[in-house]
């Protein structure tokens, strides 16, 4: 069984709406309507449709980890003892609050995670105490981010 994501085609109005709401998730629908030259009700219906078909999912406030004292960002490649441990390991990774992203990958690692820690010492504790205690993890490889230069969404065009 092959997994493929269904590609959804959208029109120019949907693209314009996406450009506006991805720049500012708090933009009022009436302002989006003015920019697009349609009614507020039309924008509401379009955004609801985009949510329903899965092009966008919700909206969120982004917490700045540094402002809360989480000053170390690290990426860890995880080597598994056996490939079939992947789901069991991921379930245990979900229990570590500092693990903020988790990806299955190709290449050297089976899993790649992003960790937000308060310090290098805190990161070491997470690795030594939390990660290495998970059955199925053979070893990890750590990369500390010095600074996030930019982060963006895919272009809407």
Tab-separated table of N, CA and C in Angstrom:
chain	number	residue	atom	x	y	z
A	1	UNK	N	0.838	-1.175	0.000
A	1	UNK	CA	0.000	0.000	0.000
A	1	UNK	C	0.890	1.248	0.000
A	2	UNK	N	0.712	2.082	-0.976
A	2	UNK	CA	1.525	3.289	-1.097
A	2	UNK	C	0.764	4.475	-0.536
A	3	UNK	N	1.465	5.283	0.253
A	3	UNK	CA	0.857	6.478	0.841
A	3	UNK	C	1.209	7.680	-0.012
A	4	UNK	N	0.189	8.382	-0.464
A	4	UNK	CA	0.418	9.638	-1.169
A	4	UNK	C	-0.569	10.661	-0.637
A	5	UNK	N	-0.088	11.858	-0.450
A	5	UNK	CA	-0.929	12.953	0.023
A	5	UNK	C	-1.709	13.496	-1.158
A	6	UNK	N	-3.011	13.676	-0.985
A	6	UNK	CA	-3.836	14.250	-2.039
A	6	UNK	C	-3.474	15.718	-2.218
A	7	UNK	N	-3.200	16.112	-3.445
A	7	UNK	CA	-2.906	17.507	-3.748
A	7	UNK	C	-4.225	18.206	-4.038
A	8	UNK	N	-4.451	19.294	-3.325
A	8	UNK	CA	-5.680	20.054	-3.481
A	8	UNK	C	-5.360	21.300	-4.298
A	9	UNK	N	-6.169	21.544	-5.313
A	9	UNK	CA	-5.965	22.731	-6.149
A	9	UNK	C	-6.835	23.867	-5.621
A	10	UNK	N	-6.241	25.044	-5.549
A	10	UNK	CA	-6.958	26.211	-5.052
A	10	UNK	C	-6.908	27.324	-6.095
A	11	UNK	N	-7.861	28.225	-5.998
A	11	UNK	CA	-7.917	29.312	-6.978
A	11	UNK	C	-7.167	30.548	-6.467
A	12	UNK	N	-7.181	31.606	-7.275
A	12	UNK	CA	-6.425	32.816	-6.942
A	12	UNK	C	-6.926	33.492	-5.667
A	13	UNK	N	-8.243	33.454	-5.430
A	13	UNK	CA	-8.786	34.050	-4.209
A	13	UNK	C	-8.269	33.294	-2.977
A	14	UNK	N	-8.280	31.959	-3.038
A	14	UNK	CA	-7.738	31.167	-1.932
A	14	UNK	C	-6.268	31.502	-1.687
A	15	UNK	N	-5.501	31.655	-2.744
A	15	UNK	CA	-4.080	31.990	-2.612
A	15	UNK	C	-3.897	33.346	-1.946
A	16	UNK	N	-4.699	34.329	-2.347
A	16	UNK	CA	-4.609	35.666	-1.756
A	16	UNK	C	-4.967	35.610	-0.266
A	17	UNK	N	-6.007	34.858	0.063
A	17	UNK	CA	-6.411	34.697	1.462
A	17	UNK	C	-5.278	34.061	2.256
A	18	UNK	N	-4.691	33.004	1.726
A	18	UNK	CA	-3.585	32.321	2.412
A	18	UNK	C	-2.389	33.247	2.617
A	19	UNK	N	-2.074	34.047	1.611
A	19	UNK	CA	-0.958	34.994	1.757
A	19	UNK	C	-1.210	35.947	2.917
A	20	UNK	N	-2.431	36.414	3.045
A	20	UNK	CA	-2.764	37.382	4.098
A	20	UNK	C	-2.807	36.733	5.483
A	21	UNK	N	-3.459	35.583	5.604
A	21	UNK	CA	-3.628	34.995	6.936
A	21	UNK	C	-2.373	34.290	7.433
A	22	UNK	N	-1.476	33.885	6.529
A	22	UNK	CA	-0.227	33.283	7.004
A	22	UNK	C	0.769	34.348	7.447
A	23	UNK	N	0.616	35.572	6.947
A	23	UNK	CA	1.446	36.678	7.433
A	23	UNK	C	0.982	37.132	8.809
A	24	UNK	N	-0.343	37.102	9.040
A	24	UNK	CA	-0.911	37.571	10.296
A	24	UNK	C	-2.173	36.766	10.592
A	25	UNK	N	-2.052	35.774	11.463
A	25	UNK	CA	-3.189	34.911	11.782
A	25	UNK	C	-4.301	35.658	12.512
A	26	UNK	N	-4.006	36.848	13.026
A	26	UNK	CA	-5.004	37.624	13.766
A	26	UNK	C	-5.681	38.687	12.904
A	27	UNK	N	-5.389	38.701	11.618
A	27	UNK	CA	-6.002	39.701	10.737
A	27	UNK	C	-7.526	39.483	10.711
A	28	UNK	N	-8.303	40.541	10.901
A	28	UNK	CA	-9.766	40.384	10.848
A	28	UNK	C	-10.228	39.974	9.446
A	29	UNK	N	-11.246	39.103	9.415
A	29	UNK	CA	-11.774	38.659	8.124
A	29	UNK	C	-12.257	39.832	7.278
A	30	UNK	N	-12.779	40.877	7.924
A	30	UNK	CA	-13.238	42.039	7.149
A	30	UNK	C	-12.082	42.731	6.444
A	31	UNK	N	-10.913	42.747	7.081
A	31	UNK	CA	-9.741	43.332	6.419
A	31	UNK	C	-9.290	42.456	5.251
A	32	UNK	N	-9.339	41.140	5.447
A	32	UNK	CA	-9.011	40.214	4.355
A	32	UNK	C	-10.008	40.426	3.220
A	33	UNK	N	-11.281	40.569	3.562
A	33	UNK	CA	-12.325	40.780	2.551
A	33	UNK	C	-12.056	42.050	1.745
A	34	UNK	N	-11.679	43.144	2.452
A	34	UNK	CA	-11.364	44.401	1.761
A	34	UNK	C	-10.196	44.210	0.792
A	35	UNK	N	-9.138	43.544	1.276
A	35	UNK	CA	-7.951	43.310	0.432
A	35	UNK	C	-8.287	42.461	-0.800
A	36	UNK	N	-9.242	41.548	-0.634
A	36	UNK	CA	-9.580	40.620	-1.724
A	36	UNK	C	-10.752	41.088	-2.579
A	37	UNK	N	-11.449	42.121	-2.108
A	37	UNK	CA	-12.578	42.637	-2.882
A	37	UNK	C	-13.812	41.754	-2.849
A	38	UNK	N	-14.025	41.051	-1.732
A	38	UNK	CA	-15.214	40.204	-1.579
A	38	UNK	C	-15.822	40.475	-0.202
A	39	UNK	N	-16.927	39.818	0.099
A	39	UNK	CA	-17.606	40.035	1.381
A	39	UNK	C	-16.900	39.276	2.512
A	40	UNK	N	-17.154	39.744	3.731
A	40	UNK	CA	-16.625	39.058	4.911
A	40	UNK	C	-17.155	37.639	5.014
A	41	UNK	N	-18.416	37.440	4.636
A	41	UNK	CA	-19.014	36.102	4.665
A	41	UNK	C	-18.290	35.164	3.691
A	42	UNK	N	-17.919	35.700	2.531
A	42	UNK	CA	-17.199	34.883	1.549
A	42	UNK	C	-15.837	34.457	2.095
A	43	UNK	N	-15.169	35.372	2.799
A	43	UNK	CA	-13.863	35.041	3.387
A	43	UNK	C	-14.039	33.972	4.457
A	44	UNK	N	-15.037	34.148	5.300
A	44	UNK	CA	-15.301	33.169	6.351
A	44	UNK	C	-15.535	31.786	5.746
A	45	UNK	N	-16.350	31.720	4.698
A	45	UNK	CA	-16.636	30.443	4.035
A	45	UNK	C	-15.370	29.850	3.413
A	46	UNK	N	-14.565	30.697	2.776
A	46	UNK	CA	-13.329	30.219	2.143
A	46	UNK	C	-12.351	29.682	3.187
A	47	UNK	N	-12.158	30.428	4.275
A	47	UNK	CA	-11.227	29.989	5.322
A	47	UNK	C	-11.730	28.683	5.931
A	48	UNK	N	-13.034	28.581	6.157
A	48	UNK	CA	-13.595	27.337	6.709
A	48	UNK	C	-13.346	26.176	5.755
A	49	UNK	N	-13.496	26.412	4.465
A	49	UNK	CA	-13.226	25.374	3.462
A	49	UNK	C	-11.750	24.971	3.488
A	50	UNK	N	-10.845	25.965	3.585
A	50	UNK	CA	-9.411	25.668	3.646
A	50	UNK	C	-9.074	24.840	4.887
A	51	UNK	N	-9.755	25.116	5.989
A	51	UNK	CA	-9.584	24.304	7.205
A	51	UNK	C	-10.121	22.891	6.987
A	52	UNK	N	-11.311	22.796	6.420
A	52	UNK	CA	-11.957	21.491	6.230
A	52	UNK	C	-11.183	20.563	5.305
A	53	UNK	N	-10.546	21.122	4.281
A	53	UNK	CA	-9.804	20.269	3.345
A	53	UNK	C	-8.343	20.088	3.766
A	54	UNK	N	-7.969	20.694	4.898
A	54	UNK	CA	-6.656	20.442	5.475
A	54	UNK	C	-5.511	21.278	4.936
A	55	UNK	N	-5.797	22.311	4.178
A	55	UNK	CA	-4.712	23.166	3.679
A	55	UNK	C	-4.122	23.977	4.821
A	56	UNK	N	-4.975	24.468	5.718
A	56	UNK	CA	-4.511	25.142	6.931
A	56	UNK	C	-5.099	24.405	8.128
A	57	UNK	N	-4.418	24.533	9.243
A	57	UNK	CA	-4.940	23.921	10.466
A	57	UNK	C	-4.837	24.922	11.598
A	58	UNK	N	-5.983	25.389	12.021
A	58	UNK	CA	-6.069	26.271	13.166
A	58	UNK	C	-5.227	27.523	13.047
A	59	UNK	N	-5.010	28.126	14.193
A	59	UNK	CA	-4.098	29.253	14.298
A	59	UNK	C	-3.470	29.143	15.674
A	60	UNK	N	-2.322	29.740	15.825
A	60	UNK	CA	-1.625	29.580	17.092
A	60	UNK	C	-0.800	30.808	17.418
A	61	UNK	N	-0.549	30.958	18.712
A	61	UNK	CA	0.409	31.947	19.162
A	61	UNK	C	1.733	31.212	19.325
A	62	UNK	N	2.810	31.818	18.891
A	62	UNK	CA	4.129	31.208	18.972
A	62	UNK	C	4.834	31.723	20.221
A	63	UNK	N	5.226	30.816	21.088
A	63	UNK	CA	5.945	31.172	22.303
A	63	UNK	C	7.421	31.322	21.965
A	64	UNK	N	8.042	32.400	22.431
A	64	UNK	CA	9.468	32.600	22.253
A	64	UNK	C	10.174	31.854	23.383
A	65	UNK	N	10.833	30.715	23.091
A	65	UNK	CA	11.458	29.914	24.145
A	65	UNK	C	12.480	30.695	24.968
A	66	UNK	N	13.233	31.585	24.325
A	66	UNK	CA	14.258	32.364	25.031
A	66	UNK	C	13.659	33.242	26.121
A	67	UNK	N	12.484	33.804	25.866
A	67	UNK	CA	11.832	34.676	26.845
A	67	UNK	C	11.413	33.907	28.095
A	68	UNK	N	11.288	32.575	27.967
A	68	UNK	CA	10.921	31.737	29.113
A	68	UNK	C	12.120	30.985	29.677
A	69	UNK	N	13.325	31.370	29.224
A	69	UNK	CA	14.533	30.777	29.777
A	69	UNK	C	15.017	29.526	29.085
A	70	UNK	N	14.416	29.162	27.958
A	70	UNK	CA	14.871	27.988	27.194
A	70	UNK	C	15.833	28.488	26.117
A	71	UNK	N	17.107	28.625	26.491
A	71	UNK	CA	18.105	29.282	25.652
A	71	UNK	C	18.932	28.345	24.786
A	72	UNK	N	18.746	27.040	24.940
A	72	UNK	CA	19.493	26.086	24.126
A	72	UNK	C	18.531	25.324	23.223
A	73	UNK	N	18.758	25.452	21.928
A	73	UNK	CA	17.995	24.700	20.930
A	73	UNK	C	18.945	23.674	20.332
A	74	UNK	N	18.522	22.426	20.324
A	74	UNK	CA	19.373	21.367	19.770
A	74	UNK	C	18.549	20.439	18.896
A	75	UNK	N	19.229	19.869	17.938
A	75	UNK	CA	18.641	18.851	17.071
A	75	UNK	C	19.398	17.563	17.344
A	76	UNK	N	18.670	16.461	17.484
A	76	UNK	CA	19.309	15.183	17.782
A	76	UNK	C	18.872	14.138	16.777
A	77	UNK	N	19.860	13.473	16.193
A	77	UNK	CA	19.595	12.309	15.377
A	77	UNK	C	19.595	11.095	16.295
A	78	UNK	N	18.584	10.258	16.167
A	78	UNK	CA	18.447	9.093	17.036
A	78	UNK	C	18.659	7.816	16.234
A	79	UNK	N	19.597	7.018	16.698
A	79	UNK	CA	19.856	5.706	16.133
A	79	UNK	C	19.076	4.683	16.970
A	80	UNK	N	18.336	3.801	16.317
A	80	UNK	CA	17.562	2.791	17.029
A	80	UNK	C	18.299	1.453	17.048
A	81	UNK	N	18.057	0.669	18.093
A	81	UNK	CA	18.628	-0.681	18.160
A	81	UNK	C	18.047	-1.558	17.063
A	82	UNK	N	16.734	-1.400	16.809
A	82	UNK	CA	16.047	-2.113	15.730
A	82	UNK	C	15.043	-1.160	15.102
A	83	UNK	N	14.871	-1.261	13.808
A	83	UNK	CA	13.971	-0.357	13.090
A	83	UNK	C	12.540	-0.433	13.609
A	84	UNK	N	12.110	-1.614	14.036
A	84	UNK	CA	10.716	-1.744	14.452
A	84	UNK	C	10.443	-1.163	15.842
A	85	UNK	N	11.424	-0.550	16.466
A	85	UNK	CA	11.225	0.148	17.739
A	85	UNK	C	10.699	1.564	17.538
A	86	UNK	N	10.596	1.994	16.276
A	86	UNK	CA	10.311	3.402	15.998
A	86	UNK	C	9.055	3.935	16.690
A	87	UNK	N	7.941	3.251	16.576
A	87	UNK	CA	6.700	3.761	17.164
A	87	UNK	C	6.755	3.759	18.687
A	88	UNK	N	7.363	2.741	19.271
A	88	UNK	CA	7.488	2.653	20.722
A	88	UNK	C	8.368	3.796	21.250
A	89	UNK	N	9.441	4.085	20.539
A	89	UNK	CA	10.340	5.171	20.941
A	89	UNK	C	9.624	6.516	20.831
A	90	UNK	N	8.893	6.728	19.748
A	90	UNK	CA	8.179	7.993	19.563
A	90	UNK	C	7.165	8.210	20.682
A	91	UNK	N	6.463	7.179	21.083
A	91	UNK	CA	5.498	7.321	22.177
A	91	UNK	C	6.190	7.790	23.457
A	92	UNK	N	7.398	7.313	23.702
A	92	UNK	CA	8.133	7.741	24.894
A	92	UNK	C	8.716	9.144	24.716
A	93	UNK	N	9.082	9.513	23.490
A	93	UNK	CA	9.567	10.872	23.230
A	93	UNK	C	8.469	11.901	23.496
A	94	UNK	N	7.225	11.527	23.218
A	94	UNK	CA	6.101	12.436	23.467
A	94	UNK	C	5.977	12.796	24.944
A	95	UNK	N	6.526	11.973	25.818
A	95	UNK	CA	6.443	12.207	27.261
A	95	UNK	C	7.497	13.201	27.762
A	96	UNK	N	8.428	13.598	26.903
A	96	UNK	CA	9.486	14.550	27.275
A	96	UNK	C	9.069	15.921	26.762
A	97	UNK	N	8.651	16.833	27.645
A	97	UNK	CA	8.102	18.113	27.192
A	97	UNK	C	9.077	18.972	26.397
A	98	UNK	N	10.368	18.811	26.633
A	98	UNK	CA	11.359	19.626	25.913
A	98	UNK	C	11.555	19.177	24.468
A	99	UNK	N	11.058	17.992	24.107
A	99	UNK	CA	11.094	17.536	22.714
A	99	UNK	C	9.914	18.200	22.016
A	100	UNK	N	10.214	19.167	21.144
A	100	UNK	CA	9.164	19.974	20.527
A	100	UNK	C	8.852	19.583	19.078
A	101	UNK	N	9.723	18.788	18.460
A	101	UNK	CA	9.472	18.260	17.123
A	101	UNK	C	10.060	16.866	17.041
A	102	UNK	N	9.431	16.041	16.209
A	102	UNK	CA	9.931	14.678	16.007
A	102	UNK	C	9.611	14.266	14.571
A	103	UNK	N	10.629	13.733	13.886
A	103	UNK	CA	10.477	13.344	12.479
A	103	UNK	C	11.074	11.959	12.252
A	104	UNK	N	10.392	11.113	11.466
A	104	UNK	CA	11.023	9.911	10.932
A	104	UNK	C	11.859	10.367	9.749
A	105	UNK	N	13.069	9.823	9.607
A	105	UNK	CA	13.955	10.286	8.535
A	105	UNK	C	14.575	9.124	7.769
A	106	UNK	N	15.122	9.469	6.630
A	106	UNK	CA	15.963	8.541	5.897
A	106	UNK	C	17.402	8.870	6.272
A	107	UNK	N	18.325	8.048	5.862
A	107	UNK	CA	19.731	8.347	6.137
A	107	UNK	C	20.218	7.669	7.398
A	108	UNK	N	21.160	8.308	8.046
A	108	UNK	CA	21.845	7.695	9.181
A	108	UNK	C	20.927	7.453	10.381
A	109	UNK	N	20.018	8.401	10.636
A	109	UNK	CA	19.174	8.274	11.826
A	109	UNK	C	17.792	7.773	11.436
A	110	UNK	N	17.145	7.129	12.371
A	110	UNK	CA	15.763	6.711	12.156
A	110	UNK	C	14.804	7.840	12.521
A	111	UNK	N	15.197	8.607	13.546
A	111	UNK	CA	14.354	9.678	14.070
A	111	UNK	C	15.216	10.918	14.269
A	112	UNK	N	14.642	12.072	14.014
A	112	UNK	CA	15.325	13.351	14.202
A	112	UNK	C	14.411	14.217	15.051
A	113	UNK	N	14.927	14.767	16.149
A	113	UNK	CA	14.095	15.560	17.047
A	113	UNK	C	14.693	16.947	17.278
A	114	UNK	N	13.819	17.860	17.678
A	114	UNK	CA	14.242	19.196	18.097
A	114	UNK	C	13.941	19.307	19.582
A	115	UNK	N	14.926	19.796	20.333
A	115	UNK	CA	14.793	19.924	21.783
A	115	UNK	C	15.036	21.373	22.177
A	116	UNK	N	14.176	21.918	23.021
A	116	UNK	CA	14.375	23.237	23.611
A	116	UNK	C	14.721	23.015	25.084
A	117	UNK	N	15.920	23.419	25.481
A	117	UNK	CA	16.387	23.245	26.858
A	117	UNK	C	16.753	24.605	27.443
A	118	UNK	N	16.817	24.658	28.771
A	118	UNK	CA	17.144	25.918	29.436
A	118	UNK	C	18.614	26.272	29.299
A	119	UNK	N	19.464	25.257	29.185
A	119	UNK	CA	20.916	25.478	29.110
A	119	UNK	C	21.553	24.228	28.530
A	120	UNK	N	22.854	24.300	28.291
A	120	UNK	CA	23.574	23.106	27.841
A	120	UNK	C	23.526	22.017	28.905
A	121	UNK	N	23.607	22.427	30.162
A	121	UNK	CA	23.542	21.463	31.280
A	121	UNK	C	22.173	20.770	31.300
A	122	UNK	N	21.112	21.528	31.074
A	122	UNK	CA	19.765	20.968	31.008
A	122	UNK	C	19.657	20.001	29.825
A	123	UNK	N	20.223	20.389	28.685
A	123	UNK	CA	20.235	19.514	27.516
A	123	UNK	C	20.952	18.206	27.835
A	124	UNK	N	22.084	18.281	28.504
A	124	UNK	CA	22.836	17.072	28.883
A	124	UNK	C	21.987	16.170	29.764
A	125	UNK	N	21.248	16.759	30.707
A	125	UNK	CA	20.368	15.973	31.573
A	125	UNK	C	19.277	15.282	30.746
A	126	UNK	N	18.702	15.996	29.800
A	126	UNK	CA	17.666	15.409	28.945
A	126	UNK	C	18.234	14.219	28.178
A	127	UNK	N	19.425	14.392	27.626
A	127	UNK	CA	20.051	13.307	26.854
A	127	UNK	C	20.389	12.131	27.772
A	128	UNK	N	21.102	12.417	28.871
A	128	UNK	CA	21.579	11.349	29.757
A	128	UNK	C	20.462	10.655	30.523
A	129	UNK	N	19.503	11.422	31.007
A	129	UNK	CA	18.476	10.863	31.880
A	129	UNK	C	17.230	10.431	31.123
A	130	UNK	N	16.742	11.293	30.247
A	130	UNK	CA	15.469	11.016	29.579
A	130	UNK	C	15.629	10.176	28.309
A	131	UNK	N	16.471	10.648	27.390
A	131	UNK	CA	16.586	9.958	26.099
A	131	UNK	C	17.271	8.600	26.210
A	132	UNK	N	18.396	8.559	26.909
A	132	UNK	CA	19.136	7.293	26.983
A	132	UNK	C	18.393	6.234	27.796
A	133	UNK	N	17.374	6.646	28.550
A	133	UNK	CA	16.579	5.692	29.320
A	133	UNK	C	15.498	5.018	28.467
A	134	UNK	N	15.285	5.516	27.261
A	134	UNK	CA	14.242	4.947	26.401
A	134	UNK	C	14.741	3.658	25.761
A	135	UNK	N	14.004	2.577	26.016
A	135	UNK	CA	14.337	1.295	25.399
A	135	UNK	C	14.199	1.407	23.893
A	136	UNK	N	15.210	0.982	23.187
A	136	UNK	CA	15.196	1.019	21.731
A	136	UNK	C	16.132	2.054	21.151
A	137	UNK	N	16.517	3.059	21.940
A	137	UNK	CA	17.482	4.047	21.454
A	137	UNK	C	18.881	3.494	21.678
A	138	UNK	N	19.629	3.353	20.591
A	138	UNK	CA	21.002	2.852	20.686
A	138	UNK	C	21.948	3.992	21.073
A	139	UNK	N	21.810	5.123	20.381
A	139	UNK	CA	22.640	6.288	20.669
A	139	UNK	C	22.042	7.489	19.959
A	140	UNK	N	22.593	8.664	20.297
A	140	UNK	CA	22.116	9.904	19.686
A	140	UNK	C	23.302	10.706	19.171
A	141	UNK	N	23.012	11.601	18.260
A	141	UNK	CA	24.008	12.548	17.756
A	141	UNK	C	23.391	13.935	17.879
A	142	UNK	N	24.093	14.855	18.530
A	142	UNK	CA	23.521	16.149	18.891
A	142	UNK	C	24.157	17.295	18.122
A	143	UNK	N	23.301	18.223	17.685
A	143	UNK	CA	23.730	19.446	17.020
A	143	UNK	C	23.078	20.610	17.760
A	144	UNK	N	23.869	21.510	18.297
A	144	UNK	CA	23.326	22.670	18.988
A	144	UNK	C	23.198	23.818	17.993
A	145	UNK	N	22.011	24.420	17.969
A	145	UNK	CA	21.768	25.568	17.106
A	145	UNK	C	22.349	26.800	17.777
A	146	UNK	N	23.173	27.542	17.054
A	146	UNK	CA	23.736	28.778	17.594
A	146	UNK	C	22.743	29.927	17.494
A	147	UNK	N	21.929	29.930	16.442
A	147	UNK	CA	20.930	30.975	16.270
A	147	UNK	C	20.025	30.596	15.110
A	148	UNK	N	18.739	30.862	15.248
A	148	UNK	CA	17.805	30.654	14.142
A	148	UNK	C	17.828	31.899	13.278
A	149	UNK	N	18.272	31.755	12.049
A	149	UNK	CA	18.413	32.898	11.154
A	149	UNK	C	17.053	33.297	10.579
A	150	UNK	N	16.250	32.322	10.163
A	150	UNK	CA	14.888	32.607	9.733
A	150	UNK	C	14.080	31.321	9.780
A	151	UNK	N	12.782	31.510	9.776
A	151	UNK	CA	11.816	30.414	9.708
A	151	UNK	C	10.669	30.944	8.889
A	152	UNK	N	10.186	30.149	7.964
A	152	UNK	CA	9.072	30.623	7.139
A	152	UNK	C	8.211	29.463	6.689
A	153	UNK	N	7.062	29.824	6.162
A	153	UNK	CA	6.168	28.838	5.590
A	153	UNK	C	6.468	28.729	4.096
A	154	UNK	N	5.887	27.716	3.474
A	154	UNK	CA	6.066	27.572	2.031
A	154	UNK	C	5.440	28.765	1.321
A	155	UNK	N	5.973	29.131	0.167
A	155	UNK	CA	5.390	30.274	-0.556
A	155	UNK	C	4.021	29.925	-1.128
A	156	UNK	N	3.128	30.877	-1.062
A	156	UNK	CA	1.786	30.726	-1.641
A	156	UNK	C	1.793	31.504	-2.941
A	157	UNK	N	1.820	30.778	-4.044
A	157	UNK	CA	1.850	31.476	-5.334
A	157	UNK	C	1.026	30.770	-6.368
